[in-house]
Short mmCIF file of C-alpha atoms and ligand atoms in Angstrom, two decimals:
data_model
loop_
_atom_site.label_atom_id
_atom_site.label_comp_id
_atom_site.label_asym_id
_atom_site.label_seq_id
_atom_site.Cartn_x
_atom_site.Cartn_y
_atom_site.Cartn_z
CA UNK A 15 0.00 0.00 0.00
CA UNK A 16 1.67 3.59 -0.75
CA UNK A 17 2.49 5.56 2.03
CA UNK A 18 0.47 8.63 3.35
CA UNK A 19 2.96 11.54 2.31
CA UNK A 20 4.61 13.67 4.71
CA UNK A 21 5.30 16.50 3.39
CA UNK A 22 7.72 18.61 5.66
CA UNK A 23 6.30 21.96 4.92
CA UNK A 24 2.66 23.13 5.11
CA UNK A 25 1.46 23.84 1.58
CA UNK A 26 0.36 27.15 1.85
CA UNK A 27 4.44 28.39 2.91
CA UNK A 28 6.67 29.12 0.07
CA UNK A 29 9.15 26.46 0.25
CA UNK A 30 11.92 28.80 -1.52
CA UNK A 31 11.03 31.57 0.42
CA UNK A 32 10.81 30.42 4.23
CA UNK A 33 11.88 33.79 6.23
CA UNK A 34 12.23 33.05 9.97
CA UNK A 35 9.85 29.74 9.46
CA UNK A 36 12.95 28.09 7.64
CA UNK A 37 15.95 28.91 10.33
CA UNK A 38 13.28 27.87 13.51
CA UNK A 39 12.96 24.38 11.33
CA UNK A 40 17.04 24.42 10.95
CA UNK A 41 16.64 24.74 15.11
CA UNK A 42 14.71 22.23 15.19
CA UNK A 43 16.32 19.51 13.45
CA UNK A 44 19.67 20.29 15.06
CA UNK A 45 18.55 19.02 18.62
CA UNK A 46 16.22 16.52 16.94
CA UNK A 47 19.56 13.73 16.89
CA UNK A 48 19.30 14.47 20.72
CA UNK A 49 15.59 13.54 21.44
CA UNK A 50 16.13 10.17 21.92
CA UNK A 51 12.56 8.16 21.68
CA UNK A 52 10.48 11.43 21.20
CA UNK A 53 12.05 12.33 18.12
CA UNK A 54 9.15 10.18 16.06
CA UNK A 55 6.93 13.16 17.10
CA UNK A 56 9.09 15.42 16.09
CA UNK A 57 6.87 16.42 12.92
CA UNK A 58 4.51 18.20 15.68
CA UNK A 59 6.88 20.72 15.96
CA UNK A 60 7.43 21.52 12.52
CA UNK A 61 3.86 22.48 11.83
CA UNK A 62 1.79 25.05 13.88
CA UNK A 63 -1.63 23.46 15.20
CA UNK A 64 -3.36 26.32 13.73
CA UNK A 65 -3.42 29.04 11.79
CA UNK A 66 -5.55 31.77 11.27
CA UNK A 67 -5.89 34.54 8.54
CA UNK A 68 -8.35 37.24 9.38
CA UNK A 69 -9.54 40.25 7.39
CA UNK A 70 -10.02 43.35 9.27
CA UNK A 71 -12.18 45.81 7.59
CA UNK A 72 -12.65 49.74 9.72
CA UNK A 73 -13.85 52.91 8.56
CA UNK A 74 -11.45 55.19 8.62
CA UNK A 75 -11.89 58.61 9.92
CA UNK A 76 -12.13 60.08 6.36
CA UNK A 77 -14.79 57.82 6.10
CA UNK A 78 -13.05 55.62 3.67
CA UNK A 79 -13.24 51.24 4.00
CA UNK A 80 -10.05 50.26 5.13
CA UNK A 81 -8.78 46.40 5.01
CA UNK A 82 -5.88 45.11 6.87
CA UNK A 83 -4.70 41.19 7.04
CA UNK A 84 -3.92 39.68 10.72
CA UNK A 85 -2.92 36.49 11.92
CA UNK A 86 -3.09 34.40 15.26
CA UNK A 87 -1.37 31.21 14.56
CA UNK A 88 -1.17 28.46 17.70
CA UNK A 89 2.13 26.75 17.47
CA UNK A 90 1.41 24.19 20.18
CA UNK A 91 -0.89 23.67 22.75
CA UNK A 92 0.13 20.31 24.19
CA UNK A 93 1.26 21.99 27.43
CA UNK A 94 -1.53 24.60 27.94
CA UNK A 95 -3.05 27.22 26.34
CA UNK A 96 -1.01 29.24 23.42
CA UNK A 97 0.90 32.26 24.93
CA UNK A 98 2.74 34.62 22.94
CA UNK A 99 1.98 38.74 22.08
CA UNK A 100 0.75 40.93 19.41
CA UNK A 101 2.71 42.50 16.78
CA UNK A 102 1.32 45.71 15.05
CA UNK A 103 3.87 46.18 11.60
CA UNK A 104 3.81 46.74 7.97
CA UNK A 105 6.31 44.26 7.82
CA UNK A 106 4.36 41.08 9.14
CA UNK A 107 3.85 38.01 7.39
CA UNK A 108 2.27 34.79 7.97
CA UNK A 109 6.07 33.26 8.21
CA UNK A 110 7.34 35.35 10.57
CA UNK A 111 4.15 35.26 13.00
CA UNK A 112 4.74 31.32 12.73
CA UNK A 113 7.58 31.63 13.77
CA UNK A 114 7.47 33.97 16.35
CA UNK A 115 4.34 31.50 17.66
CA UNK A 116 7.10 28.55 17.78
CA UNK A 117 10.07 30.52 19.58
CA UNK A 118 7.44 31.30 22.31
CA UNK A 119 6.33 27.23 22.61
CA UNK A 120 10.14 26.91 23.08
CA UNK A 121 10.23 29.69 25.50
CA UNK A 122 7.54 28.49 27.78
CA UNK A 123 8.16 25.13 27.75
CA UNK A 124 12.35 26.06 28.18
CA UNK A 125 11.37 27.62 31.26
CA UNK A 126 8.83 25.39 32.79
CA UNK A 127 5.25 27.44 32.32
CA UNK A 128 1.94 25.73 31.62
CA UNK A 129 1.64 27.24 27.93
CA UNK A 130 2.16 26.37 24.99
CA UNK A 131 3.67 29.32 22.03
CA UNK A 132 1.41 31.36 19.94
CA UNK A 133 1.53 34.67 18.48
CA UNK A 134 -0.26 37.22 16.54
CA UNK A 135 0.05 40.31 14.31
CA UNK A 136 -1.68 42.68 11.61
CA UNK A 137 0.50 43.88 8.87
CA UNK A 138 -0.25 47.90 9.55
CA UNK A 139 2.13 50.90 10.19
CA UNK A 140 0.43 51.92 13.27
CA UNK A 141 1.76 55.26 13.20
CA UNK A 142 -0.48 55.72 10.15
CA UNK A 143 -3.55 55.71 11.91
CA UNK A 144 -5.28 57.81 14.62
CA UNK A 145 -6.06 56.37 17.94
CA UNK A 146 -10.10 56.07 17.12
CA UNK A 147 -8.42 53.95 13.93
CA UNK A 148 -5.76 52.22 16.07
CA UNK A 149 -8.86 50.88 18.81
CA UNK A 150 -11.37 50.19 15.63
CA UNK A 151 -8.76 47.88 14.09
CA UNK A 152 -7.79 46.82 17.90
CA UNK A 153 -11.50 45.83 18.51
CA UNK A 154 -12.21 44.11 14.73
CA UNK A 155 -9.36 42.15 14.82
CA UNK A 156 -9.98 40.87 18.40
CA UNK A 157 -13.34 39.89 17.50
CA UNK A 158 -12.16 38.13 14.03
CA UNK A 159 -9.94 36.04 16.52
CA UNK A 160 -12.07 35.62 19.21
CA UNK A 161 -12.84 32.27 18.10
CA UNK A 162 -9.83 30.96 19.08
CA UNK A 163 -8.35 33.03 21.76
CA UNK A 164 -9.50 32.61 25.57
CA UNK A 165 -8.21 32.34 29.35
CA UNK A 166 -8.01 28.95 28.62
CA UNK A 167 -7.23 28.48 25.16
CA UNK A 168 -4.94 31.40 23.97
CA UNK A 169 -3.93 34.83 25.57
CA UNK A 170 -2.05 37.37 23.62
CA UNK A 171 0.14 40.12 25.20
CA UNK A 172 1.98 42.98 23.64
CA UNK A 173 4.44 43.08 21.38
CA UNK A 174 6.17 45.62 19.23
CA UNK A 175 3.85 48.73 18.60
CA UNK A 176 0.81 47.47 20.99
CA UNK A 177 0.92 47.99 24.55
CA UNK A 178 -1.24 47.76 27.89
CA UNK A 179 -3.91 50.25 25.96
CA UNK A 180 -4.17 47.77 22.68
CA UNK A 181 -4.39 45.22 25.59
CA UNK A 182 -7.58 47.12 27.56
CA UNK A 183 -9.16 47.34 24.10
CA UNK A 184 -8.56 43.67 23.24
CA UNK A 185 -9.76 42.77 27.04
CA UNK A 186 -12.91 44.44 26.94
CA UNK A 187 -13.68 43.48 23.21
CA UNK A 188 -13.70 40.04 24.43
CA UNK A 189 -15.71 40.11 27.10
CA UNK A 190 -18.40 42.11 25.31
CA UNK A 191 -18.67 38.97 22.59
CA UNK A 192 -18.58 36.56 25.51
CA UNK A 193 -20.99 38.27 27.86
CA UNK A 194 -19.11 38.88 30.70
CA UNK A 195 -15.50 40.42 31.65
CA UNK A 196 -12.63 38.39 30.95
CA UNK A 197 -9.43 39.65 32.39
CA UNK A 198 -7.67 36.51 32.00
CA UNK A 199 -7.87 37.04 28.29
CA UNK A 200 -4.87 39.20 27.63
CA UNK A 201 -1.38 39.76 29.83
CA UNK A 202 0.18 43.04 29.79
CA UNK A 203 -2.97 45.09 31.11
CA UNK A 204 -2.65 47.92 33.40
CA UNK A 205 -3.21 47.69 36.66
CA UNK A 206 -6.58 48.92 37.11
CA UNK A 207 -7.62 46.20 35.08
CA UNK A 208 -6.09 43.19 36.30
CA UNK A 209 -2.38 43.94 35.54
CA UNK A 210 0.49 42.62 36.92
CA UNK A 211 2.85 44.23 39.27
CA UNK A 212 6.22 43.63 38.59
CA UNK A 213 6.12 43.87 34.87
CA UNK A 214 7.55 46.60 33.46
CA UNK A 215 10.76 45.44 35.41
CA UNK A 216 10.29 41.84 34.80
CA UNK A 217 12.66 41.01 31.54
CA UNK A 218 15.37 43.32 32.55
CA UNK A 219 15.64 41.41 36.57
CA UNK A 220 15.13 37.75 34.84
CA UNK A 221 18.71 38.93 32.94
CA UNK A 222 19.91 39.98 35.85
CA UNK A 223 19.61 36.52 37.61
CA UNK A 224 20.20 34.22 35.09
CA UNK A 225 23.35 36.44 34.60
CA UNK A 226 24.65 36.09 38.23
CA UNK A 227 23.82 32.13 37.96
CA UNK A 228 25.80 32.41 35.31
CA UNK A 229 28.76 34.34 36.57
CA UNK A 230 28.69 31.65 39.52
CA UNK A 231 28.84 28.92 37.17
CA UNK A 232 32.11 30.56 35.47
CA UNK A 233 33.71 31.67 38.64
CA UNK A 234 32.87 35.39 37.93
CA UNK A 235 32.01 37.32 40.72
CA UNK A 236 29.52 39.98 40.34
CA UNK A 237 30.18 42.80 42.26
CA UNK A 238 33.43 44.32 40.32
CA UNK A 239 32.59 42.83 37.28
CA UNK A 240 32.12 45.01 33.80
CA UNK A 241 28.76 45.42 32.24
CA UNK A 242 28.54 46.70 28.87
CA UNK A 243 25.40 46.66 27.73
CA UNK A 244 23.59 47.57 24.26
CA UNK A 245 20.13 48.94 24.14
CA UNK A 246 19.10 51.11 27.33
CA UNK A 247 15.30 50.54 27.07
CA UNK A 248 13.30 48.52 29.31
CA UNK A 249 14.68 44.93 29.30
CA UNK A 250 18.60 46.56 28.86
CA UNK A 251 18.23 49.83 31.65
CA UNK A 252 16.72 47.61 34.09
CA UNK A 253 19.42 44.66 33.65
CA UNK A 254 21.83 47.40 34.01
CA UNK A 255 20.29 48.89 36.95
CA UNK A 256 20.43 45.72 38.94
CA UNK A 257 23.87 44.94 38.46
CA UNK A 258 24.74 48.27 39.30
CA UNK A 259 23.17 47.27 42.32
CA UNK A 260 24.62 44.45 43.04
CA UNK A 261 28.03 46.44 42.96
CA UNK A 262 28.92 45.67 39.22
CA UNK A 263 30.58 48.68 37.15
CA UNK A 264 28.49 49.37 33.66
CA UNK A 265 31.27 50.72 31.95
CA UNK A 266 29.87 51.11 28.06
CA UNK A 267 26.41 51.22 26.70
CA UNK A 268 25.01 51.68 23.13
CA UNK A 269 21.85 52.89 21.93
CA UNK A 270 20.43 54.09 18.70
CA UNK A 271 21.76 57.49 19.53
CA UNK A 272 25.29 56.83 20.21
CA UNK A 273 27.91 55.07 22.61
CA UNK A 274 29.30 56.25 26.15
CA UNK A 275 32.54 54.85 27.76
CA UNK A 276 33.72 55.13 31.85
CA UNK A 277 35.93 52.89 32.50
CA UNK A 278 35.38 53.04 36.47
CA UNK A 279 31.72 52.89 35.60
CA UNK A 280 28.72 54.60 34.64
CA UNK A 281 26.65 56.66 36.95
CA UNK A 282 23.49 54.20 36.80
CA UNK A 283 20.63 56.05 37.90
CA UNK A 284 21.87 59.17 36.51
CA UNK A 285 22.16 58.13 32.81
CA UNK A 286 18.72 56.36 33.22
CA UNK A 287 17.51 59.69 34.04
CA UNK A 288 19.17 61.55 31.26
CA UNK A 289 17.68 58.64 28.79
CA UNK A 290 13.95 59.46 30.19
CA UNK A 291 14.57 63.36 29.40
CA UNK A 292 16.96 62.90 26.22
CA UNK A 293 15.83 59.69 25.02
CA UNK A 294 18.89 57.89 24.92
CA UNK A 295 22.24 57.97 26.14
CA UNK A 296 24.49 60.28 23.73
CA UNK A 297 25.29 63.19 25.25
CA UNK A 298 25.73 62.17 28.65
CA UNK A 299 27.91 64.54 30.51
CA UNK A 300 29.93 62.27 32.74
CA UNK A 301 31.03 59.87 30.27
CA UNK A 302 33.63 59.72 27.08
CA UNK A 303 31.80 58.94 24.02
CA UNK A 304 32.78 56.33 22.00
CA UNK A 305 32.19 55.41 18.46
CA UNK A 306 29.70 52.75 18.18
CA UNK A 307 31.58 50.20 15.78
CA UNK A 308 34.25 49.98 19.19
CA UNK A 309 31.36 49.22 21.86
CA UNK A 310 32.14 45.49 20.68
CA UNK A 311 35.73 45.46 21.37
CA UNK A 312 35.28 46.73 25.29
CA UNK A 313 36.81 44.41 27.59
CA UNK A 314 34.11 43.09 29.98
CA UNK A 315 33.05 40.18 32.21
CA UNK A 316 29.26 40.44 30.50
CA UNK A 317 28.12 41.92 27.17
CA UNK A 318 24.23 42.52 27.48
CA UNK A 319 22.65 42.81 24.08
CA UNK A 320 19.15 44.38 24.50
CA UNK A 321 18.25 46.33 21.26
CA UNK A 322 17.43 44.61 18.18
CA UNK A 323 18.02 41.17 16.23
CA UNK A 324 21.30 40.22 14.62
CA UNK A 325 23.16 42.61 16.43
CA UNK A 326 26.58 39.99 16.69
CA UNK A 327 26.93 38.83 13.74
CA UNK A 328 30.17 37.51 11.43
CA UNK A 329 31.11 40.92 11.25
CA UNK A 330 32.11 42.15 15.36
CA UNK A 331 31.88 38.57 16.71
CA UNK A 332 35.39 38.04 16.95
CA UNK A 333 36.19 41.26 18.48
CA UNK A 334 34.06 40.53 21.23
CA UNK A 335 36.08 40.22 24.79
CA UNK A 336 33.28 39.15 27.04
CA UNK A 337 33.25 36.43 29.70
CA UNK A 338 29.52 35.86 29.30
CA UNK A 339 26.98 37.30 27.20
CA UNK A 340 23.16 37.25 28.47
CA UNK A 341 21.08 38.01 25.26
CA UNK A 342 17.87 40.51 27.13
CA UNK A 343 16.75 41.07 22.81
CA UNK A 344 15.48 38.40 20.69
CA UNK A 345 17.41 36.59 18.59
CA UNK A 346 20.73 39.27 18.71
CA UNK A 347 23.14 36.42 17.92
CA UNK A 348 23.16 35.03 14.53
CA UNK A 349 24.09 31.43 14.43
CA UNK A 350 27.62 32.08 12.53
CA UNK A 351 28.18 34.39 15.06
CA UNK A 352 27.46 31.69 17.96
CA UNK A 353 29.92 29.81 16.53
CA UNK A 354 32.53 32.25 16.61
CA UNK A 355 31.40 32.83 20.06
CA UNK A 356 31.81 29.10 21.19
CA UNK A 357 35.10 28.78 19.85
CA UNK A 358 36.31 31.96 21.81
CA UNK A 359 34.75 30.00 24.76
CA UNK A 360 32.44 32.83 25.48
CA UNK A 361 29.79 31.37 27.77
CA UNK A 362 26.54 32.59 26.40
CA UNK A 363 23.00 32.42 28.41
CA UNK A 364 20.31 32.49 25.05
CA UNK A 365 17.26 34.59 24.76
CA UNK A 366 14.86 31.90 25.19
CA UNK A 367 16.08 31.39 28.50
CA UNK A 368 17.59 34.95 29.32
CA UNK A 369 14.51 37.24 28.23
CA UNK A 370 11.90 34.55 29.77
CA UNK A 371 11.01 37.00 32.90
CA UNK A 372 8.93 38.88 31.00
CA UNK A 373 6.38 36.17 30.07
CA UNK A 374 7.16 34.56 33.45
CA UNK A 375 5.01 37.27 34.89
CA UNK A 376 2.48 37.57 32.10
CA UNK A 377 1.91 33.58 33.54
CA UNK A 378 1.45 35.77 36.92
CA UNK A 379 -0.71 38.29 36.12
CA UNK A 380 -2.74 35.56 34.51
CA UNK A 381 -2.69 33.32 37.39
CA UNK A 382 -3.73 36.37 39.33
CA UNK A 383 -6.71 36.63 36.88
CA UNK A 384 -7.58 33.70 37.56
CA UNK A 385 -7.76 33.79 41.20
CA UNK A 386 -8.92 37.22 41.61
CA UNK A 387 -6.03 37.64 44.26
CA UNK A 388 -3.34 39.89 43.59
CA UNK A 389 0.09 39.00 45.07
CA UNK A 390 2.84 42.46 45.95
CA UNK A 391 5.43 43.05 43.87
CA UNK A 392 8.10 41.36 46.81
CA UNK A 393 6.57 38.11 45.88
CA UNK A 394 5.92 38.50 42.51
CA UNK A 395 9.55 39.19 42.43
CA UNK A 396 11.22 36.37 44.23
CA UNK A 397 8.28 33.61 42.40
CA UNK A 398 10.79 35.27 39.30
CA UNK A 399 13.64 34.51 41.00
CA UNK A 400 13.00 31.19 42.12
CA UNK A 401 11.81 30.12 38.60
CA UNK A 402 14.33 31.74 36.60
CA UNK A 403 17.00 30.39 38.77
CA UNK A 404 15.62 26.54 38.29
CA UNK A 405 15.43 26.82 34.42
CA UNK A 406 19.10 27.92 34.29
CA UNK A 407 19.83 24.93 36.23
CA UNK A 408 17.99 22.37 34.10
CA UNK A 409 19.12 23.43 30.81
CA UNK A 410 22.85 24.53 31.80
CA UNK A 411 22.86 20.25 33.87
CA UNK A 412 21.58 19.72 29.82
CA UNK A 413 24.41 21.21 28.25
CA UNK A 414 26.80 19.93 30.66
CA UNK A 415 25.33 16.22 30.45
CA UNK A 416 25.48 16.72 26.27
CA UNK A 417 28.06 19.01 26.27
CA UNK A 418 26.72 21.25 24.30
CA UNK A 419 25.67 25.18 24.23
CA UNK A 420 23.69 26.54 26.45
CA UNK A 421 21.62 27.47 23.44
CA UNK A 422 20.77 24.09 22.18
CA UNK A 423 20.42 22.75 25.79
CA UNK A 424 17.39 25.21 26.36
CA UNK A 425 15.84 23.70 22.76
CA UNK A 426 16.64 19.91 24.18
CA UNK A 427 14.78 21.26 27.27
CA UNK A 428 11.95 22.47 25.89
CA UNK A 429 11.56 20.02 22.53
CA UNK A 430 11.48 16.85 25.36
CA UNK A 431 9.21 18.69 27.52
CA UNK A 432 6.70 19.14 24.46
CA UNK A 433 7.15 16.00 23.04
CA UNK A 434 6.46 14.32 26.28
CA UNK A 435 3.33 16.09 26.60
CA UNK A 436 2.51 15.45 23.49
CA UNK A 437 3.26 11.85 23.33
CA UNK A 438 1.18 10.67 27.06
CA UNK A 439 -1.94 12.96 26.04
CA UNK A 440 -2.06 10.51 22.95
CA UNK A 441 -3.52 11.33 18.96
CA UNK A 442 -6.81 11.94 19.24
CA UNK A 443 -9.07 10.15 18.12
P1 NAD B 526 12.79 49.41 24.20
O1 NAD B 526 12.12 50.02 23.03
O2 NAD B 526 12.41 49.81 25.57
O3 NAD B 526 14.38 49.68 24.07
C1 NAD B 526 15.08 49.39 22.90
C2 NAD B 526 16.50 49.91 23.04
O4 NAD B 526 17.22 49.54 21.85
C3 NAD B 526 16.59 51.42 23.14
O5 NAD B 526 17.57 51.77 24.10
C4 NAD B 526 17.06 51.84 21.75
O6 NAD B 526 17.85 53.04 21.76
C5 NAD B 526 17.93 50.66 21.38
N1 NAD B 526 18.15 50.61 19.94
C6 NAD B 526 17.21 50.71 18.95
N2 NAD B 526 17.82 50.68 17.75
C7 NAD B 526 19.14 50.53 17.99
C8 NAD B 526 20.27 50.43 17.16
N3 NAD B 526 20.16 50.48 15.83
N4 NAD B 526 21.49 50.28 17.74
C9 NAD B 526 21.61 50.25 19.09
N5 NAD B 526 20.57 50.33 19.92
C10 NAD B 526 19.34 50.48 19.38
O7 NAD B 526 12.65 47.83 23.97
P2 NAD B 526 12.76 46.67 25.06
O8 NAD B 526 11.40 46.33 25.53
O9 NAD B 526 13.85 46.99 26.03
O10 NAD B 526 13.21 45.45 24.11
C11 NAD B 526 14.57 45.25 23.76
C12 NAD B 526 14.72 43.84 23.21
O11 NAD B 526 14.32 42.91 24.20
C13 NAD B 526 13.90 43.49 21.97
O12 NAD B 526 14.62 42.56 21.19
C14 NAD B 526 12.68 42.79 22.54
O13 NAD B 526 12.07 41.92 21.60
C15 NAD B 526 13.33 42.02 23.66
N6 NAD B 526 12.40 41.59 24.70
C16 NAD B 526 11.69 42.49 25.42
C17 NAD B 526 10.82 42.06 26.42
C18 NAD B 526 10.08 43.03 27.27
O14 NAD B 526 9.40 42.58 28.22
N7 NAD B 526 10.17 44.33 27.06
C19 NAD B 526 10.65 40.68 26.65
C20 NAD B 526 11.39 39.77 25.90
C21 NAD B 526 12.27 40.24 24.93
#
């Protein structure tokens, strides 16, 4: 009898053109050799469980018909509901929102929530609309995936170019189509409506501790050490905060207006202060400036790279002269610069693992939700603690047992975990 086919692509991808879809699948079958038994479900993770393509039709304020295409696609739900934001961005695609839904399966499951990875997006310029557009397009959309979103079946968060407002809208769109408020629905709210405390510091403290686990691990010690760090926004001028704190000297820092230099460190809270009025670091009085292109060459014990994507690259990898690097941005490593990286022996902590605090208390404020009990931001911070610190130690006892990167540990981690969910809940029927 002929065999089903398996094709290894859904059709309706481009198999030439893959975008981010294609390097996730390239993840993917390098830790597959590492899966052991669970690598015959493997397939699961190289298809999302669903996708969804919505039209979103508003009138604008000019009173013309406006149509805009957004996506929710659920990666994989074997652990829990699908957990990942919302992206508002002209550059958008189906690809890269699959994509985006897989990386946060792997986050979740890397560090140990009860979710499984999904993510959505509409492909708009946001900045081209007014805010009675921005909430119209907000509220259409919601309702278009309302279907499939939930408490218990999917909650979105923000992403780039939505925040805790997009969030309120979504929220409250919801619960008008289900009859009753939902505030369970969305992470990412403000506080009046269910919100977390906690959050807006969240990503920048869970790169703080997996950092300091990690300096332990390499016999660094923190106080004394160098920070450099590049982006000074929320995840990379809170990280820096904290180890200034903890008695560490930030002695460079890069953002998209320039580079400062103090060798006997940075005043902390003053330059976070002069970012809030300036909005960003160049110009800061007590500080040498630096051309941007020699940030990389700094000598440091950790290199913090919060901005953007494919910041290291082929082209400054080799300069580098870090101990550690703790990646607070998604994706700022490309994987030829890894490499380069690994062969210095530069010990570096990966975003999946590194970045995770911020969804760690989106899982909060949802549990919250849930309970209608709202915990202070003490707890909420040492619950981040506690579970940040236990993820670094099951995927860094992974690389050590496989010897391999810290990187591919955290995929080993979190492909097993999935995979074993998926293989005791059974195919249905
Ligand atoms: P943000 O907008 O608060 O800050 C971004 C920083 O990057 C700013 O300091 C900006 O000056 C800098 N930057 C922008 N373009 C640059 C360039 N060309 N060169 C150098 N620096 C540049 O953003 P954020 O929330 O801090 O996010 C930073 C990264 O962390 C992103 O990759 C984001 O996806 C990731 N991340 C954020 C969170 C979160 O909770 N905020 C969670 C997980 C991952």
């Amino acid at each position: 009898m002929a065999q089903a086919p398996n094709h290894a692509l859904p059709s309706y991808l481009d198999a030439e053109h893959l975008g981010p879809w294609g390097i996730y699948l390239q993840q993917v079958d390098r830790v597959t050799p590492y899966l052991g038994n669970l690598a015959r479900w493997v397939e699961t993770l190289k298809r999302p469980k669903r996708a969804l393509i919505v039209d979103v039709p508003i009138e604008m304020d000019d009173g013309r018909i406006a149509h805009f295409e957004g996506y929710r696609v659920q990666h994989n739900v074997s652990r829990g509901p699908g957990k990942g934001g919302v992206r508002f961005h002209q550059d958008v695609t189906l690809s890269e929102v699959m994509a985006l839904s897989a990386w946060m399966s792997i986050k979740n499951a890397a560090v140990n929530l009860p979710f499984g990875g999904a993510k959505g997006g509409i492909r708009v310029d946001p900045r081209t609309l007014s805010k009675s557009e921005l909430e119209r397009m907000t509220r259409r959309y919601t309702s278009e995936i309302g279907v499939i979103i939930g408490p218990s079946k999917d909650i979105p968060a923000p992403d780039v170019n939505t925040n805790s407002q997009v969030m309120a809208w979504m929220m409250d769109t919801y619960s008008m189509n289900s009859g009753s408020t939902a505030t369970g629905v969305v992470t990412g709210k403000p506080i009046s409506l269910g919100g977390s405390l906690g959050r807006v510091d969240a990503t920048g403290r869970g790169v703080f501790v997996v950092g300091c686990e990690a300096a332990r691990d390499q016999g660094v010690p923190v106080a004394g050490a160098r920070v450099i760090v590049q982006g000074f926004g929320n995840v990379g001028g809170t990280a820096a905060r904290l180890f200034h704190e903890a008695g560490a000297k930030v002695i460079a820092v890069q953002d998209h207006t320039g580079a400062i230099h103090k060798p006997d460190g940075l005043d902390v809270p003053a330059l976070l202060v002069h970012v809030a009025t300036h909005g960003g670091v160049g110009g800061f009085a007590n500080a040498q400036p630096l051309d941007p292109a020699d940030f990389w060459s700094v000598e440091t014990e950790f290199l913090i790279p919060a901005a953007l994507e494919n910041q290291i690259n082929e082209s400054n990898a080799a300069k580098i002269r870090a101990k550690i690097v703790v990646e607070g941005a998604n994706g700022p490593t490309t994987p030829a610069a890894d490499d380069i990286l690994h062969d210095k022996g530069i010990y570096l902590v990966p975003d999946v693992l590194a970045n995770a605090g911020g969804v760690t208390v989106s899982y909060f404020e949802w549990v919250q939700d849930f309970s209608s009990f709202f915990w202070s931001e003490d707890e909420i911070n040492q619950r981040l603690e506690r579970l940040m610190r236990e993820a670094y130690a099951a995927i860094a006892h992974m690389a050590r047992e496989h010897k391999v990167t810290l990187r591919t540990a955290a995929f080993i981690v979190a492909c097993s975990r999935i995979l074993q969910a998926r293989e005791v809940r059974g195919l249905y029927p």
